[in-house]
Coordinates of C-alpha atoms and ligand atoms in Angstrom, one line a residue:
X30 CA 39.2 43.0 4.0
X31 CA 36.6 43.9 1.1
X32 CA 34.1 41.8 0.4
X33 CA 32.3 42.1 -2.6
X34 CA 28.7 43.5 -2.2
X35 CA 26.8 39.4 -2.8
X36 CA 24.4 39.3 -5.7
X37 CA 20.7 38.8 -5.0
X38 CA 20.0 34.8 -5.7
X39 CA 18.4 34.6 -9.4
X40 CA 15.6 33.1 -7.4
X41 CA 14.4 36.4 -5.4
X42 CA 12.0 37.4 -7.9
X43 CA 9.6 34.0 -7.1
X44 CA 7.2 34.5 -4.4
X45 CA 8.5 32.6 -0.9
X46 CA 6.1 29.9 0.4
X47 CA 7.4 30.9 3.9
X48 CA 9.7 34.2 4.8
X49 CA 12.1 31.9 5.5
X50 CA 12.5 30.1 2.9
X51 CA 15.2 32.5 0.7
X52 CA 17.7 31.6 3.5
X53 CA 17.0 28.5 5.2
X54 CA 15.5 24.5 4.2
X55 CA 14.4 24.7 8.1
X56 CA 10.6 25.1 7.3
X57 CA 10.1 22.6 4.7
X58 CA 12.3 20.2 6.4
X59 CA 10.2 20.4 9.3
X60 CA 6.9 20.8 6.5
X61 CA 8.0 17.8 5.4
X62 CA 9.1 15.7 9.1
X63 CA 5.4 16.1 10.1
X64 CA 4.2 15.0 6.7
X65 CA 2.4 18.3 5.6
X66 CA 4.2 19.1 2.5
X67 CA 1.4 18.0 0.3
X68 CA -1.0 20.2 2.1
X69 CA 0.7 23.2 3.0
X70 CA 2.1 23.4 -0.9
X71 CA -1.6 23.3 -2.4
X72 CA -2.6 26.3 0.1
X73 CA 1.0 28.2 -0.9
X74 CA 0.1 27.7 -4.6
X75 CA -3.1 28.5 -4.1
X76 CA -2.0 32.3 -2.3
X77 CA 1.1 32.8 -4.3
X78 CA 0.9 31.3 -7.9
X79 CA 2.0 28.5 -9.9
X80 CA 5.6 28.9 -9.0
X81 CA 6.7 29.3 -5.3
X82 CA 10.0 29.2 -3.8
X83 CA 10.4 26.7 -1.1
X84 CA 13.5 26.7 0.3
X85 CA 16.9 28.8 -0.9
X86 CA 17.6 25.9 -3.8
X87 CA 14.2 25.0 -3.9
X88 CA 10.7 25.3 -6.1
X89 CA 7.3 23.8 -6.5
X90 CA 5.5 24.1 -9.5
X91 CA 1.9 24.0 -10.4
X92 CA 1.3 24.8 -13.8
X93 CA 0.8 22.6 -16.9
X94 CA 3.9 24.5 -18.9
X95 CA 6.1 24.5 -16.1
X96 CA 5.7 20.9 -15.7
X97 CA 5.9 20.3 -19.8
X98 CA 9.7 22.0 -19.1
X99 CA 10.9 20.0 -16.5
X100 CA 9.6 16.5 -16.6
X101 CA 9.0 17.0 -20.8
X102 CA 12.5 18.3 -20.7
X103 CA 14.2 15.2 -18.8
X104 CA 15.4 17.3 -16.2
X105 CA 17.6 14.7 -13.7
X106 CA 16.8 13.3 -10.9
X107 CA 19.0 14.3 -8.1
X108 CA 20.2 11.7 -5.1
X109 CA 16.8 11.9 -3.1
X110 CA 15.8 9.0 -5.5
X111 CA 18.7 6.5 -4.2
X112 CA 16.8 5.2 -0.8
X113 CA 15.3 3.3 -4.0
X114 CA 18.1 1.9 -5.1
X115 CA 18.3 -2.3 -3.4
X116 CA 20.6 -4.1 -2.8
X117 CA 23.0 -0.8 -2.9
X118 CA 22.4 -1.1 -6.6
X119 CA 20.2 1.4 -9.3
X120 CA 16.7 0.7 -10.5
X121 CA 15.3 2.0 -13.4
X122 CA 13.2 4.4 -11.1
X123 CA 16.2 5.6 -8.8
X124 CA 18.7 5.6 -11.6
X125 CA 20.5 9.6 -12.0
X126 CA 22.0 9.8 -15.4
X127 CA 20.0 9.8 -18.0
X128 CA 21.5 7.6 -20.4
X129 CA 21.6 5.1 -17.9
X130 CA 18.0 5.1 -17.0
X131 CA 16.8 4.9 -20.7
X132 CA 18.9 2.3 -22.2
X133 CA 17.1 0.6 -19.2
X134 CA 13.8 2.1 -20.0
X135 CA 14.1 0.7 -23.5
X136 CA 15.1 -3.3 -22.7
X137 CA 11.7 -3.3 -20.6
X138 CA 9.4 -1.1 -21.3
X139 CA 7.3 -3.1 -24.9
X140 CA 6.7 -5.9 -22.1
X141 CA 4.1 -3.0 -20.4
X142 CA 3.0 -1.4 -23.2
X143 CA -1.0 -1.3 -24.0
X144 CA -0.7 -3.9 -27.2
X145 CA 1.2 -5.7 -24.9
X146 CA -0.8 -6.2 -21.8
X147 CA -4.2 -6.4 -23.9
X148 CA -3.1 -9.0 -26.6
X149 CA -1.3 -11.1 -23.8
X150 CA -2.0 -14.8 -23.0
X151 CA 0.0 -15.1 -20.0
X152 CA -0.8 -12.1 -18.6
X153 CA -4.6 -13.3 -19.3
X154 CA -3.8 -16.5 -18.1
X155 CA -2.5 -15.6 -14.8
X156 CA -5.2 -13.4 -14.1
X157 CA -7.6 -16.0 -14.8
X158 CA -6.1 -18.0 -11.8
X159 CA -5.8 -14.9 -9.7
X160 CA -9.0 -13.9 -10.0
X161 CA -11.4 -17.2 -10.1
X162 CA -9.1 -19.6 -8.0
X163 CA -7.8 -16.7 -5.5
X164 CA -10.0 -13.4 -5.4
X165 CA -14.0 -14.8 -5.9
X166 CA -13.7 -17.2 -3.4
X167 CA -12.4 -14.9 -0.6
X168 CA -15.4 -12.3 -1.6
X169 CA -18.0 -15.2 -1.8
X170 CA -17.1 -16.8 1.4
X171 CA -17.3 -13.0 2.9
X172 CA -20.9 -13.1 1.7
X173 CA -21.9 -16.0 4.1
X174 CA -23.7 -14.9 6.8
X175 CA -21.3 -15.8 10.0
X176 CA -19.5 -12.9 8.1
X177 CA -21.7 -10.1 7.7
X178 CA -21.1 -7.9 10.6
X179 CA -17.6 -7.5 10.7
X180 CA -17.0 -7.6 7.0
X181 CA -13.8 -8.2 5.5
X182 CA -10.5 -6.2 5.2
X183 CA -10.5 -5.1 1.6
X184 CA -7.8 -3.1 1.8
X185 CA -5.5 -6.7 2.6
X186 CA -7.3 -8.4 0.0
X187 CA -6.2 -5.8 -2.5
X188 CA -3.1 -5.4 -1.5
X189 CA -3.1 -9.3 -1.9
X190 CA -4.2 -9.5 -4.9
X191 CA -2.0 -6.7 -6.7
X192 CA 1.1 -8.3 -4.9
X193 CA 0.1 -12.0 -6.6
X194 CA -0.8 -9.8 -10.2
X195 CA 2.6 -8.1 -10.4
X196 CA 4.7 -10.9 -9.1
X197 CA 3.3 -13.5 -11.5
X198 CA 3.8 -11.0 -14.1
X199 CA 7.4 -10.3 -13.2
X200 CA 8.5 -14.0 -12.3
X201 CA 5.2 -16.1 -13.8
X202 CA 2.7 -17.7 -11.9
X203 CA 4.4 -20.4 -10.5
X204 CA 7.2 -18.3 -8.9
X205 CA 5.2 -15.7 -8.4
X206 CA 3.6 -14.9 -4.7
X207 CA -0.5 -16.2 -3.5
X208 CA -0.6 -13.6 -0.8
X209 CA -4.5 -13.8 -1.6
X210 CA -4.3 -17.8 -0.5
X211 CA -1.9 -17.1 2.4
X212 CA -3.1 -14.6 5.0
X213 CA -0.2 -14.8 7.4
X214 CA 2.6 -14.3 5.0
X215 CA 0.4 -11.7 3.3
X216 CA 0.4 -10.3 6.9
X217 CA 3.9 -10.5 8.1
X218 CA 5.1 -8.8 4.2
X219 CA 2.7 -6.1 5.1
X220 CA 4.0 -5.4 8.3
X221 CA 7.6 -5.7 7.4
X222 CA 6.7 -2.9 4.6
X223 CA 5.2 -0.5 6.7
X224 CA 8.3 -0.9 9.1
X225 CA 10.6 0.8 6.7
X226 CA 7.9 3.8 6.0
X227 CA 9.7 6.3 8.8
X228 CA 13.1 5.1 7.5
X229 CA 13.4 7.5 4.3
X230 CA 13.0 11.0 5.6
X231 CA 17.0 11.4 6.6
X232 CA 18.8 9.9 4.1
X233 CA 16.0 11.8 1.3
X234 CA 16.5 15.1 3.0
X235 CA 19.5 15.6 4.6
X236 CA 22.2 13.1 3.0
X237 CA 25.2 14.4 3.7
X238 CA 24.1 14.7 7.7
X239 CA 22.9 11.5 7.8
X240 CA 26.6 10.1 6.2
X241 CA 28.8 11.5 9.1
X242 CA 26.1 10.9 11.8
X243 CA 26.8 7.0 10.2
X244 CA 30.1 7.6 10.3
X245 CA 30.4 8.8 14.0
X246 CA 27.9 5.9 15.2
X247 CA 24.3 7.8 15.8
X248 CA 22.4 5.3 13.7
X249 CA 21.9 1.9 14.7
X250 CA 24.3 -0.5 12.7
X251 CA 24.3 -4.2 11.1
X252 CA 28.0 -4.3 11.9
X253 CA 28.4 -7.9 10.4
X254 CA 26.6 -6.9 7.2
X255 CA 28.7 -3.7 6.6
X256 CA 31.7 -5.7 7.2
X257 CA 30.9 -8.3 5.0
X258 CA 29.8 -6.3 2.2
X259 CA 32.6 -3.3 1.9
X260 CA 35.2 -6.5 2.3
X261 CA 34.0 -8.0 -0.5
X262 CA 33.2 -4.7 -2.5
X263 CA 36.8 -3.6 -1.9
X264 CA 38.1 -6.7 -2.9
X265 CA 36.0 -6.6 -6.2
X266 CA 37.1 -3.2 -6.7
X267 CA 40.8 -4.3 -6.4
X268 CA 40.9 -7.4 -8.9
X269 CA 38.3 -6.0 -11.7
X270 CA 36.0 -8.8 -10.6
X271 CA 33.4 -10.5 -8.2
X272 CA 34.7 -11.7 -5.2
X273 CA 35.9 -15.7 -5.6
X274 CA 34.5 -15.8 -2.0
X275 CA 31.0 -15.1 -3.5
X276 CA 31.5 -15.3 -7.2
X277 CA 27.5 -14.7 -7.7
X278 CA 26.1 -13.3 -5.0
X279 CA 27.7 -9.8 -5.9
X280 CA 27.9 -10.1 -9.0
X281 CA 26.6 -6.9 -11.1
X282 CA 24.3 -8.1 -13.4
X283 CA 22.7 -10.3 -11.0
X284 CA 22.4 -7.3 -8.3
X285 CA 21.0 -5.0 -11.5
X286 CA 18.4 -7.7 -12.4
X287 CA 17.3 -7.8 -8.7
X288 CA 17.3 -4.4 -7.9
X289 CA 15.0 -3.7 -10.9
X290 CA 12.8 -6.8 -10.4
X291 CA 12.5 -5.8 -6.8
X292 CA 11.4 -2.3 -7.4
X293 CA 8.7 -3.3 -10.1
X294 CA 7.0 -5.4 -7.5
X295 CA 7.0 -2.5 -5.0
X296 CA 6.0 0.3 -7.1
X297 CA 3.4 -2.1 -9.1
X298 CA 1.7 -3.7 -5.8
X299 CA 1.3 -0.7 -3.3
X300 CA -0.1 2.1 -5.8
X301 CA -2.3 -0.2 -7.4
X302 CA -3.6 -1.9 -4.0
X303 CA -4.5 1.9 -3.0
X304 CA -6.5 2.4 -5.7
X305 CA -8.4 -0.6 -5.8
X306 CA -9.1 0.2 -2.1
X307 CA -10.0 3.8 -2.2
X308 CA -12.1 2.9 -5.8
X309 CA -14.3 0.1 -3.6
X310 CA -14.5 2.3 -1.0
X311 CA -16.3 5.2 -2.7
X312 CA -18.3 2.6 -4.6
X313 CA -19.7 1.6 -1.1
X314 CA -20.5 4.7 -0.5
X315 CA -22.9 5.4 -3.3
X316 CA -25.6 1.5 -4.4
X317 CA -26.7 3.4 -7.2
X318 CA -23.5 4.1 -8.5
X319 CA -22.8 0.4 -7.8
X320 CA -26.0 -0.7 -9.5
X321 CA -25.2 1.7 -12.8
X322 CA -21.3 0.0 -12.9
X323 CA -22.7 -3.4 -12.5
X324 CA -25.2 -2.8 -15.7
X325 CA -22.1 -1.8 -17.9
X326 CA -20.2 -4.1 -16.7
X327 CA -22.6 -7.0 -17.1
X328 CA -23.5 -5.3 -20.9
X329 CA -20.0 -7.1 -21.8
X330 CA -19.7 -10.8 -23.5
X331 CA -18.3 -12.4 -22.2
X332 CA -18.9 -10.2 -18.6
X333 CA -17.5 -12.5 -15.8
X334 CA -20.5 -14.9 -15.1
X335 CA -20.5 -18.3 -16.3
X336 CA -19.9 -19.6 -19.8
X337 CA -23.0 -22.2 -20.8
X338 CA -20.0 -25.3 -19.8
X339 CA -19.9 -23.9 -17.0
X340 CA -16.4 -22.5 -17.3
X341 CA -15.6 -18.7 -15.9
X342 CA -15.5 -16.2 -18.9
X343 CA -13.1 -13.4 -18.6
X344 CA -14.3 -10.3 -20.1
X345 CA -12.2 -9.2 -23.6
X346 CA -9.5 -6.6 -22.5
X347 CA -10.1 -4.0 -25.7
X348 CA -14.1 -4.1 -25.0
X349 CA -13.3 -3.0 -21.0
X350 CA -11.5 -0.8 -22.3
X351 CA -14.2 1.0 -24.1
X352 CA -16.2 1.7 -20.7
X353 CA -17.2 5.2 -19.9
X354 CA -18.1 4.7 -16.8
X355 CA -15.5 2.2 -15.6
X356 CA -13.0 4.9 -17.0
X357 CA -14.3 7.6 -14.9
X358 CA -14.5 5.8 -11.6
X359 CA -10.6 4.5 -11.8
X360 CA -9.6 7.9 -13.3
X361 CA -11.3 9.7 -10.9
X362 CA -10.1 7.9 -8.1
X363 CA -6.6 8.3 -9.2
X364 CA -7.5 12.0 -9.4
X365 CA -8.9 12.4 -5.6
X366 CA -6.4 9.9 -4.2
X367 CA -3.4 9.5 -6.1
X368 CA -1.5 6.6 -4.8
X369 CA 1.9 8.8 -5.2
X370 CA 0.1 12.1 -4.5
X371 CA 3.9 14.2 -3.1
X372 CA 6.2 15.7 -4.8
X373 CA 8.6 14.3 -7.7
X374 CA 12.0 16.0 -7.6
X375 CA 13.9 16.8 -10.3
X376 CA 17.0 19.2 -11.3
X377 CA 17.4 22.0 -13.5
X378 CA 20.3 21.0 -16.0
X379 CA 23.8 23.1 -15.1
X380 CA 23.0 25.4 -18.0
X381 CA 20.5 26.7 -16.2
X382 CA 16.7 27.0 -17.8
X383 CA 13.5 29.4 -18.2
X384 CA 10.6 28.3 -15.3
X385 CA 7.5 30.7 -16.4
X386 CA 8.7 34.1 -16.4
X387 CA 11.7 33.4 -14.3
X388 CA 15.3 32.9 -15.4
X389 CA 16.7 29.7 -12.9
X390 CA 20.1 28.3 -12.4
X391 CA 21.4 25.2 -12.8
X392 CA 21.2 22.6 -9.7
X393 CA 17.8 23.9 -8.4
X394 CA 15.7 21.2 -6.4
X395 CA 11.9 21.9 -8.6
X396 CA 9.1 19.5 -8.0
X397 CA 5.1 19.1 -8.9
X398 CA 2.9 17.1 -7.3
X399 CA -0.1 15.6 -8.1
X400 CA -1.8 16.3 -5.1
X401 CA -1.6 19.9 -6.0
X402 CA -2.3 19.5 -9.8
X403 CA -5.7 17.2 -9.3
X404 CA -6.9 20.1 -6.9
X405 CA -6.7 23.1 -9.2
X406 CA -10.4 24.7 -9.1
X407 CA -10.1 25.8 -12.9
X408 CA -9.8 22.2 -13.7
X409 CA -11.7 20.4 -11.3
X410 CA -14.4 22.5 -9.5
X411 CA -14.8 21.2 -6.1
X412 CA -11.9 19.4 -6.1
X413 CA -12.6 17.6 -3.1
X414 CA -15.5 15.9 -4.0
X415 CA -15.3 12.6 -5.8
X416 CA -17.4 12.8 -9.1
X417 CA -16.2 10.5 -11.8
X418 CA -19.0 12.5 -13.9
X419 CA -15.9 14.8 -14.9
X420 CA -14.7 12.4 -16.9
X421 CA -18.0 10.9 -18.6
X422 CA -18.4 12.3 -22.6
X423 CA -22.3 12.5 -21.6
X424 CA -22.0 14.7 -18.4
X425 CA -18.8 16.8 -19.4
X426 CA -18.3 18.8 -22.4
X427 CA -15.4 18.0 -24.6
X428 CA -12.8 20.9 -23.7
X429 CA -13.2 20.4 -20.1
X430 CA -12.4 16.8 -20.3
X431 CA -9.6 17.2 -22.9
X432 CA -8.3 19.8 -19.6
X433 CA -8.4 17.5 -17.3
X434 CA -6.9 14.7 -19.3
X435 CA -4.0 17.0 -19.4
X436 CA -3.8 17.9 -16.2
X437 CA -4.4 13.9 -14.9
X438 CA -0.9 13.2 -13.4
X439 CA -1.4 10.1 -11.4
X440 CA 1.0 8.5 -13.6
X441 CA 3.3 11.7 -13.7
X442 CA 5.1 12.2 -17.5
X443 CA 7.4 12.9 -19.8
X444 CA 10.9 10.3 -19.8
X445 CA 10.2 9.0 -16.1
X446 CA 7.0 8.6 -16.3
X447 CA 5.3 5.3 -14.7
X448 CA 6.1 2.4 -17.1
X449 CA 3.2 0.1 -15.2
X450 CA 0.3 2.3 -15.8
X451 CA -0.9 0.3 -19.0
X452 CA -0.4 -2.7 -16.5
X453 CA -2.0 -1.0 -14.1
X454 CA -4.9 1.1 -16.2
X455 CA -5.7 -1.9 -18.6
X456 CA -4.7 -5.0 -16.6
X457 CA -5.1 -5.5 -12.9
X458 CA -6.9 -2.7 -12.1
X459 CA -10.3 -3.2 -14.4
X460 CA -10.4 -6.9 -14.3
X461 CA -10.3 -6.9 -10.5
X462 CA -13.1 -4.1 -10.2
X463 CA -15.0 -6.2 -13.1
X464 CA -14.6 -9.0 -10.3
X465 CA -15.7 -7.0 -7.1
X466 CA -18.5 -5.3 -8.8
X467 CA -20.5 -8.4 -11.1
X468 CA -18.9 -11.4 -10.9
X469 CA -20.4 -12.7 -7.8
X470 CA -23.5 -10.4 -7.7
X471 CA -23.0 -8.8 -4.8
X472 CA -23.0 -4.8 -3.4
X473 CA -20.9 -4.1 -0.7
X474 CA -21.4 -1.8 2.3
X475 CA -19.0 -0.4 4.8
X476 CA -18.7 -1.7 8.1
X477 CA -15.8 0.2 9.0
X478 CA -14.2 3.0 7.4
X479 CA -12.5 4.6 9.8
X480 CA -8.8 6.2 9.3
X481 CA -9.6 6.6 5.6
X482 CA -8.2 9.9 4.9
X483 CA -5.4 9.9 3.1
X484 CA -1.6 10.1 4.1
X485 CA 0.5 13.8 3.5
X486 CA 3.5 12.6 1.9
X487 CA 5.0 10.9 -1.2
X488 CA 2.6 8.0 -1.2
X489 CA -0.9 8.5 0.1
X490 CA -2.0 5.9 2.3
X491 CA -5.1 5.5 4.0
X492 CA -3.9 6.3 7.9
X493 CA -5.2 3.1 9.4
X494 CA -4.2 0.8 6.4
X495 CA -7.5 -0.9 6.7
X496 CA -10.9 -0.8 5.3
X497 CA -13.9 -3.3 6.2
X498 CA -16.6 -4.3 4.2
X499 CA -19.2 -6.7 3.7
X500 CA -21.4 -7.8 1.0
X501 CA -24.7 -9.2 0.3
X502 CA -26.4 -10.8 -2.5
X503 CA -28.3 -8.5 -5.2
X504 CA -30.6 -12.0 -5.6
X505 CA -33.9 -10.4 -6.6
X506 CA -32.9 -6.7 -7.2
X507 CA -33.1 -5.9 -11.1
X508 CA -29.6 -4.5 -12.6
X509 CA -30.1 -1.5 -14.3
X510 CA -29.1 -1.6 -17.6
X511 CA -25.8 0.6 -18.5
X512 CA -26.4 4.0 -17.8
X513 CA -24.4 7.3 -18.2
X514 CA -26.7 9.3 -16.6
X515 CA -24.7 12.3 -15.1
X516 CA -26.0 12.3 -11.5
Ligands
LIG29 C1 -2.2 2.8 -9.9 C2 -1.0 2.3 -10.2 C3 0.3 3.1 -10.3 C4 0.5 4.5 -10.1 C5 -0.5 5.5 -9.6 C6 1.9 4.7 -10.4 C7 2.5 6.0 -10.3 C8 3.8 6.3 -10.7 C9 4.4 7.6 -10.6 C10 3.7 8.9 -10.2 C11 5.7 7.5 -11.1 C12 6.7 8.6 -11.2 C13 7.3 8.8 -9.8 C14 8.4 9.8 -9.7 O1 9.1 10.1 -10.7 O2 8.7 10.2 -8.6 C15 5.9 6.1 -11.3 C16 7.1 5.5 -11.8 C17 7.3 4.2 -12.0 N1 6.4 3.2 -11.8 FE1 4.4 3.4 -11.4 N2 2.5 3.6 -10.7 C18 1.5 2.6 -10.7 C19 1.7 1.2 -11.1 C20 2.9 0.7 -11.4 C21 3.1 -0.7 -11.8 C22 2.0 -1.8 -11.9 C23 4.4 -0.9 -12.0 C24 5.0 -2.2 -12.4 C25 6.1 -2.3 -13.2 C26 5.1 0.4 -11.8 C27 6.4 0.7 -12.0 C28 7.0 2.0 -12.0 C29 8.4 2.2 -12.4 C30 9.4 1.1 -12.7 C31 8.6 3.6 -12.4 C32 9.8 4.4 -12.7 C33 9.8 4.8 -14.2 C34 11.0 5.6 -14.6 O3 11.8 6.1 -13.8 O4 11.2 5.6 -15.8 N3 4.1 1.3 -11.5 N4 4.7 5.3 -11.1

């Protein structure tokens, strides 16, 4: 029989990350099971270019215009996104079409813009309790002595904290979580997350396996569960309308409203917790730094110490916001150790699109990552080294920083770009590091800071999940007054 001679893939002409990788996912599955994707894509970009073939569908992208196309275009995102829908229902963040996902983009997203957050009493109010009931005491007891040598676990205490700033947000105060005031719950939720870390890979990377090998039995099974929920999907499906065995429980805008709710909590606590942690971390590394912080920081009036009644002063959101160096040390944090460092899939549309100088087809698998993006040596030189100095308007020249601003993808951009980052940039973020660094006049050292480097994969975690500090009074030792000195 003739068989047509077959066409070289439109895709031949982009440099292969591995020799492999024209005909086979093998290696970047495997890349990807022992968590070395973000890693062994920043070397590949760095031999082969801005755009590199991965796998025989697959590209990673590293270059500002390339990214403008595809997440500035609102290319799709394909199915790898739906081990984030709950309950068996979409989120904003896992939702595929686009229509869907902005009609629910624009119910929510004035309630995190800037204005918002900044001019917000209730958001104000609950961090007020968050932060003086909840956060200051835990970081002045850790200042008594019996404490010193083992320090605390900052890394809980943030993750605490951003869990109790989010949830109050979402649900308000008084249904919200105190994971700060409740150490074993805060514990036990902490644990229970990690659990499902290892549980994504499969179902992410190989969906369609990972259905039959359900079907024919290889995965453990909550038999009662699936029983319970296909019976009373199918009998939904069948009369138009929830089940009258469970008139609520399935019902779809509940399941929508929880899904979403659900999502916002994990995606606002876990990046944010990071940060926080890695920020405090590198502040410990470095008294002078701390010292310089605290001057700007206490330059502020209202600046976190007590009003002449005696009543805690929170410092104004729009003046915080004015802070060189406060800026540079979050932004460069988020630079170094993106929380969500891995790659963000997306699709080409079926029409097929122009990537750089390459002509690609529709249903291509293309991804950047942040991890790649913060590292490029024309951007950042010595991209390793944490140096919020990049960002400061008295160390760094103008067109460098108006660079780096562009390349900054902590938050990624375009349509599904983070809709917390106001929340997180302006809110929680600066008015908990105004806390750790003045409020109760302390420095803090490191005790322990083992297992700090971060995790290769889509979110960066430090490998132990802990960090211990402890802090002692600055009674006696003069702040310095602000200062933007470069080094
Ligand atoms: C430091 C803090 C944060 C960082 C670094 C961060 C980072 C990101 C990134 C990179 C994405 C895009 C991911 C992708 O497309 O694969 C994203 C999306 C998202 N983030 Fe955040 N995030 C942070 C805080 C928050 C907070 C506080 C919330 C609370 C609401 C939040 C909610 C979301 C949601 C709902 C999306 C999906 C947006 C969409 O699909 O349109 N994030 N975030």
């Amino acid at each position: 029989m003739y068989h047509p001679p077959r066409l070289p893939s439109p895709l031949s002409r982009i440099p292969n990350a591995h020799w492999s990788a024209p005909f086979s996912r093998l290696w970047i599955l495997w890349v990807r099971f022992v968590r070395n994707e973000n890693r062994t894509l920043y070397s590949a970009h760095r031999r082969l270019g801005p755009i590199i073939r991965v796998g025989p569908n697959e590209l990673s992208i590293n270059d500002l215009e390339s990214v403008r196309t595809v997440y500035q275009g609102a290319f799709e995102k394909p199915a790898w996104y739906s081990v984030f829908d709950n309950y068996g229902v979409p989120c904003m963040f896992s939702a595929h079409p686009a229509v869907e996902h902005s009609a629910r983009k624009r119910l929510i997203s004035h309630v995190y813009s800037k204005s918002y957050i900044q001019s917000s009493a209730t958001a104000s109010a609950q961090a007020r309790v968050i932060l003086f009931e909840r956060l200051l005491p835990i970081l002045e007891d850790s200042v008594a002595e019996s404490q010193l040598p083992h320090g605390i676990d900052i890394y809980s205490v943030f993750m605490a904290a951003t869990m109790d700033f989010i949830a109050s947000f979402i649900f308000g105060l008084s249904n919200g979580t105190n994971f700060l005031g409740d150490k074993a719950y805060r514990d036990h939720f902490l644990e229970q997350y990690k659990a499902r870390n290892d549980y994504g890979y499969y179902d992410q990377e190989m969906p369609q396996l990972t259905r039959f090998c359900r079907k024919l039995g290889c995965f453990d099974q909550p038999v009662v569960w699936n029983a319970l929920v296909n019976g009373l999907q199918n009998e939904e499906a069948k009369n138009g309308q929830a089940s009258i065995l469970y008139p609520t429980a399935l019902s779809n805008l509940k399941l929508s409203v929880a899904s979403e709710l659900f999502d916002h909590v994990l995606a606002g606590q876990e990046t944010a917790g990071l940060t926080l942690t890695y920020l405090s971390w590198r502040l410990s590394q470095s008294l002078e730094l701390q010292a310089k912080l605290r001057g700007e920081l206490l330059s502020l009036s209202p600046n976190m110490q007590l009003d002449e009644d005696g009543t805690p002063a929170m410092p104004d959101a729009k003046q915080l916001d004015s802070l060189p160096l406060l800026h540079a040390v979050l932004t460069e944090t988020l630079r170094l150790h993106a929380p969500i460092p891995g790659a963000q899939p997306r699709q080409t549309p079926e029409s097929g699109c122009r990537i750089g100088p390459y002509r690609v087809p529709g249903g291509v698998r293309i991804a950047a990552l942040a991890y790649t993006l913060h590292r490029d040596e024309s951007v950042f030189p010595e991209p390793e080294k944490w140096d919020p100095t990049r960002w400061l308007p008295s160390c760094a020249g103008e067109e460098d920083r108006k660079r780096r601003n562009k390349q900054f993808w902590a938050f990624s951009s375009g349509g599904r770009m983070c809709i917390g980052s106001n929340f997180a940039m302006h809110g929680e973020l600066s008015i908990a590091e105004v806390t750790f660094v003045t409020r109760s006049q302390q420095e803090s050292h490191i005790v322990d800071d083992d297992g700090m480097e971060q995790s290769d994969g889509y979110t960066g975690r430090p490998r132990n999940e802990e960090l211990f500090l402890r802090f002692e009074k600055v009674v006696g030792k003069q702040h310095q007054p602000p200062s933007t000195a470069c080094k």
